[in-house]
Coordinates of C-alpha atoms in Angstrom, one line a residue:
Chain A
M208 CA 66.2 23.7 229.0
K209 CA 64.6 26.3 226.7
T210 CA 66.3 26.9 223.4
K211 CA 65.8 29.1 220.3
I212 CA 66.9 26.3 217.9
R213 CA 63.5 26.0 216.2
E214 CA 63.2 29.8 215.7
L215 CA 66.8 30.1 214.4
R216 CA 66.4 27.1 212.1
K217 CA 63.2 28.5 210.7
A218 CA 64.8 32.0 210.3
H219 CA 67.7 30.4 208.4
K220 CA 65.4 28.1 206.5
I221 CA 67.2 24.9 207.6
S222 CA 65.7 21.5 208.1
Q223 CA 66.2 19.4 211.2
D224 CA 68.2 17.0 209.0
E225 CA 70.5 19.6 207.7
L226 CA 71.2 21.0 211.1
A227 CA 71.7 17.5 212.5
L228 CA 74.2 16.6 209.8
A229 CA 76.1 19.9 210.2
V230 CA 76.5 19.5 214.0
G231 CA 77.1 15.8 214.0
V232 CA 74.0 14.4 215.8
T233 CA 70.9 12.5 214.7
R234 CA 67.7 14.3 213.7
Q235 CA 66.0 12.8 216.8
T236 CA 68.5 14.7 219.0
I237 CA 67.6 18.0 217.3
I238 CA 63.9 17.1 217.8
S239 CA 64.5 16.4 221.5
L240 CA 66.4 19.6 221.9
E241 CA 63.6 21.6 220.3
K242 CA 61.0 19.9 222.4
E243 CA 63.2 20.7 225.5
K244 CA 63.3 17.0 226.4
Y245 CA 67.1 16.8 226.2
V246 CA 69.8 19.1 227.4
A247 CA 72.7 19.4 225.0
S248 CA 76.3 18.8 226.1
L249 CA 78.7 21.8 226.1
V250 CA 80.3 20.6 222.9
L251 CA 77.0 20.3 221.1
A252 CA 75.7 23.6 222.5
Y253 CA 78.9 25.2 221.2
K254 CA 78.5 23.6 217.7
I255 CA 74.9 24.7 217.4
A256 CA 75.6 28.2 218.5
H257 CA 78.7 28.3 216.2
Y258 CA 76.6 27.1 213.3
F259 CA 74.2 30.0 213.7
G260 CA 77.1 32.4 214.3
L261 CA 75.9 33.2 217.9
S262 CA 77.1 32.6 221.4
I263 CA 75.8 29.7 223.5
E264 CA 73.7 32.1 225.7
D265 CA 72.0 33.4 222.6
V266 CA 70.7 30.0 221.7
F267 CA 70.2 28.3 225.1
D268 CA 68.3 29.9 228.0
F269 CA 70.2 29.4 231.2
R270 CA 67.8 31.1 233.5
D271 CA 66.5 27.8 234.9
V272 CA 70.0 26.7 235.7
E273 CA 70.8 30.0 237.4
D274 CA 67.9 29.6 239.8
M275 CA 69.2 26.2 241.0
Chain B
M145 CA 86.4 11.0 209.0
D146 CA 89.5 9.1 207.6
E147 CA 90.0 7.5 211.0
F148 CA 86.4 6.4 211.1
R149 CA 86.7 5.0 207.6
K150 CA 89.7 2.9 208.6
K151 CA 87.8 1.7 211.7
I152 CA 84.9 0.6 209.5
Q153 CA 87.3 -1.1 207.0
K154 CA 88.9 -3.0 209.9
R155 CA 85.5 -3.9 211.4
S156 CA 84.3 -5.1 208.0
V157 CA 87.4 -7.4 207.6
L158 CA 86.9 -8.7 211.1
L159 CA 83.3 -9.4 210.5
R160 CA 84.1 -11.3 207.2
I161 CA 86.7 -13.5 209.2
S162 CA 84.1 -14.1 211.9
I163 CA 81.4 -15.1 209.5
A164 CA 83.8 -17.4 207.6
T165 CA 84.7 -19.0 211.0
I166 CA 81.0 -19.3 211.8
F167 CA 80.4 -21.2 208.6
I168 CA 83.3 -23.5 209.3
I169 CA 82.1 -24.2 212.8
N170 CA 78.6 -24.8 211.4
G171 CA 80.0 -27.3 208.9
I172 CA 81.9 -29.1 211.7
L173 CA 78.7 -29.2 213.9
Y174 CA 76.8 -30.6 210.9
I175 CA 79.3 -33.4 210.5
I176 CA 79.3 -34.1 214.3
Q177 CA 75.5 -34.2 214.3
K178 CA 75.4 -36.6 211.4
D179 CA 77.9 -39.0 213.1
A180 CA 76.4 -38.7 216.6
P181 CA 72.5 -38.5 216.4
Q182 CA 72.4 -38.2 220.2
L183 CA 74.0 -34.7 219.9
E184 CA 71.5 -33.6 217.3
E185 CA 69.4 -31.3 219.5
G186 CA 72.3 -29.4 221.0
A187 CA 74.2 -29.1 217.7
S188 CA 71.0 -27.9 215.9
F189 CA 70.5 -25.2 218.5
Q190 CA 74.1 -24.1 218.3
M191 CA 74.0 -24.1 214.5
G192 CA 70.8 -22.0 214.6
V193 CA 72.3 -19.4 216.9
L194 CA 75.5 -19.2 214.8
L195 CA 73.5 -18.9 211.6
G196 CA 71.5 -16.0 213.2
I197 CA 74.7 -14.2 214.2
G198 CA 76.1 -14.8 210.7
I199 CA 73.0 -13.3 209.1
I200 CA 73.2 -10.2 211.3
G201 CA 76.9 -10.0 210.5
C202 CA 76.2 -10.1 206.7
F203 CA 73.7 -7.2 207.1
S204 CA 76.4 -5.2 208.9
I205 CA 79.0 -5.9 206.2
Y206 CA 76.5 -4.8 203.6
R207 CA 75.8 -1.6 205.6
Y208 CA 79.6 -0.9 206.0
H209 CA 80.1 -1.6 202.3
L210 CA 77.5 1.0 201.3
A211 CA 78.9 3.5 203.8
L212 CA 82.5 3.1 202.5
K213 CA 81.3 3.9 199.0
D214 CA 79.3 7.0 199.9
E215 CA 80.8 9.9 201.9
V216 CA 77.3 11.1 203.1
K217 CA 76.3 7.6 204.3
L218 CA 79.7 7.3 206.1
K219 CA 79.0 10.5 207.9
K220 CA 75.5 9.4 208.8
L221 CA 76.9 6.1 210.1
Y222 CA 79.5 8.1 212.2
I223 CA 76.8 10.3 213.6
E224 CA 74.6 7.3 214.4
E225 CA 77.4 5.7 216.3
H226 CA 78.6 8.9 218.1
D227 CA 75.3 10.6 218.8
E228 CA 75.4 12.0 222.4
R229 CA 71.7 11.5 223.1
K230 CA 72.0 7.8 222.0
H231 CA 75.0 7.4 224.3
M232 CA 73.1 8.9 227.2
I233 CA 70.1 6.6 226.5
K234 CA 72.4 3.5 226.4
E235 CA 74.0 4.5 229.7
K236 CA 70.7 5.1 231.4
M237 CA 69.3 1.9 230.0
S238 CA 72.3 -0.2 231.2
Q239 CA 72.0 1.3 234.7
S240 CA 68.3 0.6 234.9
A241 CA 68.6 -2.9 233.5
I242 CA 71.4 -3.8 235.9
W243 CA 69.6 -2.5 239.0
T244 CA 66.3 -4.1 237.9
S245 CA 68.1 -7.5 237.3
V246 CA 69.8 -7.3 240.7
I247 CA 66.6 -6.5 242.5
L248 CA 64.7 -9.2 240.7
L249 CA 67.4 -11.7 241.4
L250 CA 67.3 -10.9 245.1
L251 CA 63.5 -11.0 245.3
V252 CA 63.2 -14.3 243.4
G253 CA 66.2 -15.7 245.4
S254 CA 64.4 -14.8 248.7
V255 CA 61.2 -16.5 247.5
M256 CA 63.1 -19.5 246.2
A257 CA 64.7 -20.0 249.7
Y258 CA 61.4 -21.6 250.7
V259 CA 61.4 -24.0 247.7
N260 CA 65.0 -24.8 246.8
T261 CA 68.0 -23.6 248.9
L262 CA 70.5 -24.3 246.1
I263 CA 68.7 -22.2 243.5
A264 CA 68.1 -19.4 246.1
L265 CA 71.8 -19.3 246.9
T266 CA 72.8 -19.3 243.2
L267 CA 70.5 -16.4 242.5
I268 CA 71.6 -14.4 245.5
I269 CA 75.3 -15.1 244.8
T270 CA 74.7 -14.0 241.2
A271 CA 73.1 -10.7 242.4
M272 CA 76.0 -10.2 244.8
M273 CA 78.6 -10.9 242.0
I274 CA 76.9 -8.3 239.8
M275 CA 77.0 -5.7 242.6
V276 CA 80.7 -6.5 243.2
I277 CA 81.5 -6.0 239.5
M278 CA 79.5 -2.8 239.5
C279 CA 81.5 -1.5 242.5
L280 CA 84.8 -2.4 240.8
F281 CA 83.7 -0.5 237.7
K282 CA 82.7 2.4 239.8
V283 CA 86.1 2.5 241.5
Y284 CA 87.8 2.2 238.0
Y285 CA 85.7 5.1 236.6
F286 CA 86.2 7.3 239.7
H287 CA 90.0 6.9 239.1
K288 CA 89.7 7.4 235.4
Y289 CA 87.7 10.6 235.4

């Protein structure tokens, strides 16, 4: 699933480690999310979106899921 | 985080008790081995295994000790244990490992039927038992969730 995590992180000048610690996952999970290898759970998606003060749809691209 | 701290404290105490027990058992095995040289091979093997478990346990105690002293390390330990991607990997790994083992047991069992019927039956029954256990867990989880 496509995400805007990398762009948001860079815009907020936050490292992968900082984001990982804030949302309660490992840095590897953030890397996998940014590389679009792993799809976040609803709770994690909410935590990441909430961290950036956005809605889930603003961070994660659900267009692929809608086509299914 | 307080709950997790208590959990780690409990785990640390349990590990200390287990390691103490391991050293006692190792001592007993050492005495047995001295008195009965014919048991030396088996006892040495068991002592080695127990010592290995004990050393791993000591490392874990040290890790828990550091985490209990430092809030950031405790949070990192919590994250490491509760990371959803790691959980997913573990689940997928277990599934793949079980199915691969069952298939291999059945394949080797089928080939062994030409060589030794007893071994073949043992392997096939083991594979079937694993599948029965998997089915029971499946029913349990279907009811649970």
